[in-house]
CSV table of C-alpha atoms in Angstrom, one decimal:
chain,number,residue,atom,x,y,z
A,1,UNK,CA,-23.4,-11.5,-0.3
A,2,UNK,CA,-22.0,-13.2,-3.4
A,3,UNK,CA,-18.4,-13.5,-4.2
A,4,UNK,CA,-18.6,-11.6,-7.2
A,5,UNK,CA,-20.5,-8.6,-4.9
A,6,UNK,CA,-18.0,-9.7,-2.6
A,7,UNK,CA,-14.8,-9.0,-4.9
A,8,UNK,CA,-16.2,-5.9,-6.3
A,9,UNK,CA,-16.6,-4.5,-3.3
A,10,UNK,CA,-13.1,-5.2,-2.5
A,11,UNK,CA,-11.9,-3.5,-5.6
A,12,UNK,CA,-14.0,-0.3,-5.1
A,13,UNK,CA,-12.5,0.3,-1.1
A,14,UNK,CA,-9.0,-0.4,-2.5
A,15,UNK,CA,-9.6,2.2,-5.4
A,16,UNK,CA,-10.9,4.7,-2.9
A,17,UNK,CA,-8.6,4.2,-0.5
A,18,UNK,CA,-5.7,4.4,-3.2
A,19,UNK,CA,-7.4,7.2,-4.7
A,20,UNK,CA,-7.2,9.3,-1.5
A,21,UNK,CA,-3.4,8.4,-0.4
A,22,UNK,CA,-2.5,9.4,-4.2
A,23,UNK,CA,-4.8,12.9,-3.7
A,24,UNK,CA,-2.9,14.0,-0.3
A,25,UNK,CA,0.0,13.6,-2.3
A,26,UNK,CA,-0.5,15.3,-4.9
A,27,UNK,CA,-2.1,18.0,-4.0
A,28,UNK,CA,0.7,19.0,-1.1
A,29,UNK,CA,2.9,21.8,-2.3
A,30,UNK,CA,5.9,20.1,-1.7
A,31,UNK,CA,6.6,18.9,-5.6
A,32,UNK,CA,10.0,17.2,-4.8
A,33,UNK,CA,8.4,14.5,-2.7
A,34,UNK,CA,5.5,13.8,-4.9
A,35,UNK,CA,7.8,13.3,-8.0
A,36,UNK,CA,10.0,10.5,-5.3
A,37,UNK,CA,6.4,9.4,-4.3
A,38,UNK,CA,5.2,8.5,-8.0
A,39,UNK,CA,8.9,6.8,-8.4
A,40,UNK,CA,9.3,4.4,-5.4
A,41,UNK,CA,4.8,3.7,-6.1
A,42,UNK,CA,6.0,2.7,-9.3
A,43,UNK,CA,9.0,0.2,-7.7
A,44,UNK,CA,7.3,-1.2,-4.6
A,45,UNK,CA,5.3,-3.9,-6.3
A,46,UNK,CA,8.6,-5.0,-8.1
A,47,UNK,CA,10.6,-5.2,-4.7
A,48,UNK,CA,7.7,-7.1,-2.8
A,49,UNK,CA,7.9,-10.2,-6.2
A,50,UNK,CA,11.7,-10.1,-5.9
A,51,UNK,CA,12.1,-9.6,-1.9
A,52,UNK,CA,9.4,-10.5,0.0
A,53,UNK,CA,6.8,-8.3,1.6
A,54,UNK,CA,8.6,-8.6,4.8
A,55,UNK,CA,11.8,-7.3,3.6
A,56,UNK,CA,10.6,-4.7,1.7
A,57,UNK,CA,8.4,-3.4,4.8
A,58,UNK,CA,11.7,-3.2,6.3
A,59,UNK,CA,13.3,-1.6,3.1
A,60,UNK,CA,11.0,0.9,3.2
A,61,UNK,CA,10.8,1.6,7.2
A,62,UNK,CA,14.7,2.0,6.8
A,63,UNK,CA,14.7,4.5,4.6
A,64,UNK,CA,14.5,8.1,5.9
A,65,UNK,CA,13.0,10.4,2.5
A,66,UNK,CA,9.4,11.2,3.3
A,67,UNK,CA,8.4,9.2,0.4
A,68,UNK,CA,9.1,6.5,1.4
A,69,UNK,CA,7.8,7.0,5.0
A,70,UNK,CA,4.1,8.3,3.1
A,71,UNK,CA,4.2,4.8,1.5
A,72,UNK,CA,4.6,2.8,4.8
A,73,UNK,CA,2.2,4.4,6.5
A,74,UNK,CA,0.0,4.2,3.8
A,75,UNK,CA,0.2,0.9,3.3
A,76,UNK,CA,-0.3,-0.1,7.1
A,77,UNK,CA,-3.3,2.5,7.0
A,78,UNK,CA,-4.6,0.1,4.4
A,79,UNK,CA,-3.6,-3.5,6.0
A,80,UNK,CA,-5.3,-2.3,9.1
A,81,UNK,CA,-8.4,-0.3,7.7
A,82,UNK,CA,-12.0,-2.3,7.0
A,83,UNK,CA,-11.2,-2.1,3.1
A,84,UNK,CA,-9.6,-5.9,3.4
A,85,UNK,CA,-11.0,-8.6,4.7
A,86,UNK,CA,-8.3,-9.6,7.1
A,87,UNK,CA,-7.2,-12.9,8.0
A,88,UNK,CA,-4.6,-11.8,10.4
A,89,UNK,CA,-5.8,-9.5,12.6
A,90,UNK,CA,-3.2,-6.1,12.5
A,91,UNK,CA,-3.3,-3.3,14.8
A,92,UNK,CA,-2.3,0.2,13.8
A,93,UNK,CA,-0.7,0.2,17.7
A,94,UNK,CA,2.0,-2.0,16.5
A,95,UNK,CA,4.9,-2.4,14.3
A,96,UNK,CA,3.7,-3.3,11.1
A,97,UNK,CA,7.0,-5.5,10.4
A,98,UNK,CA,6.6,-7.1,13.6
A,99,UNK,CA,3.1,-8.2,12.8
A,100,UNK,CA,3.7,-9.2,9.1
A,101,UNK,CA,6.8,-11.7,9.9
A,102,UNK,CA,5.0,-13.2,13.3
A,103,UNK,CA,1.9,-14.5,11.0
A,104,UNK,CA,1.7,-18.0,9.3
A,105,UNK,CA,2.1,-19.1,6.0
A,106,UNK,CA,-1.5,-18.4,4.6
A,107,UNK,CA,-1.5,-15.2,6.5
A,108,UNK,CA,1.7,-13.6,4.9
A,109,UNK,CA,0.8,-14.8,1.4
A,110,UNK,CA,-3.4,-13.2,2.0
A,111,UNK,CA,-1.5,-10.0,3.3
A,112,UNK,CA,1.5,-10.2,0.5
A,113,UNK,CA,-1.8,-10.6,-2.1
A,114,UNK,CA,-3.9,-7.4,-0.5
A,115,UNK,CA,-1.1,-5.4,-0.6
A,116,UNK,CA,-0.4,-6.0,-3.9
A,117,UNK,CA,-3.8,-5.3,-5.1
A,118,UNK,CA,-3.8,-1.9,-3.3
A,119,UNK,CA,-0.3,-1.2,-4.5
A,120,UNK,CA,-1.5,-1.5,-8.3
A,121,UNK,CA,-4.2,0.8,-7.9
A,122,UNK,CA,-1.7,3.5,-5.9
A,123,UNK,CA,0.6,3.1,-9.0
A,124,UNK,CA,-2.3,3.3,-11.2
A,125,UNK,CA,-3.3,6.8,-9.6
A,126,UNK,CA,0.3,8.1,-9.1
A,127,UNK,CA,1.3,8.0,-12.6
A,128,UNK,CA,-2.4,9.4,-13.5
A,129,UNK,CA,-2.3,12.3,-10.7
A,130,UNK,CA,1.4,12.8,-10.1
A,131,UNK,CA,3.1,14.5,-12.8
A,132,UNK,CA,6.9,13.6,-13.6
């Protein structure tokens, strides 16, 4: 397979996957937590430049709105589904904090990169889906 093929690929299974998180949302009759979802979508990224993806992982965990605890989950869903090509090798079974802050260097940085990626495209479809 080619890069390009490669990187498109990538692209499409974030989208999708993005796509669906966003839709469960949405569509859930609880309007309250859909109008925090689209607002704390729209912040991650920001925190994760500024803090670390570590830290904010914790951030988030810490936090006790459902929200925020959609968002976690979703991201982990992601960092631990076949839509990535993974360098470290995560397990839903375990802490996703834990796993983030044990990895190296290059690790940390890949999986700081992926979930950025996936985090534009949730934004993306929040502020598309979710109305304010």
């Amino acid at each position: 397979m080619t890069l390009s093929k490669t990187i498109d690929k990538l692209e499409k299974g974030r989208a999708e996957f993005a796509y669906r998180c966003v839709s469960n949302v949405a569509d859930s009759p609880d309007r309250e937590t859909a109008k925090k979802y689209r607002s704390y979508a729209r912040r991650i990224s920001s925190m994760i430049l500024s803090n670390g993806l570590g830290p904010t992982l914790a951030f988030i965990n810490s936090k006790g709105e459902k929200p925020w605890k959609i968002l976690y989950s979703q991201i982990k869903e992601y960092l631990c589904s076949d839509h990535t090509i993974r360098i470290a090798s995560l397990s839903k079974d375990k802490d996703l904090i834990e796993q983030v802050i044990s990895c190296n260097s290059i690790e940390y940085r890949y999986l700081t990169e992926e979930t950025l990626a996936f985090l534009n495209w949730l934004r993306r479809f929040a502020e598309g889906m979710i109305e304010e």
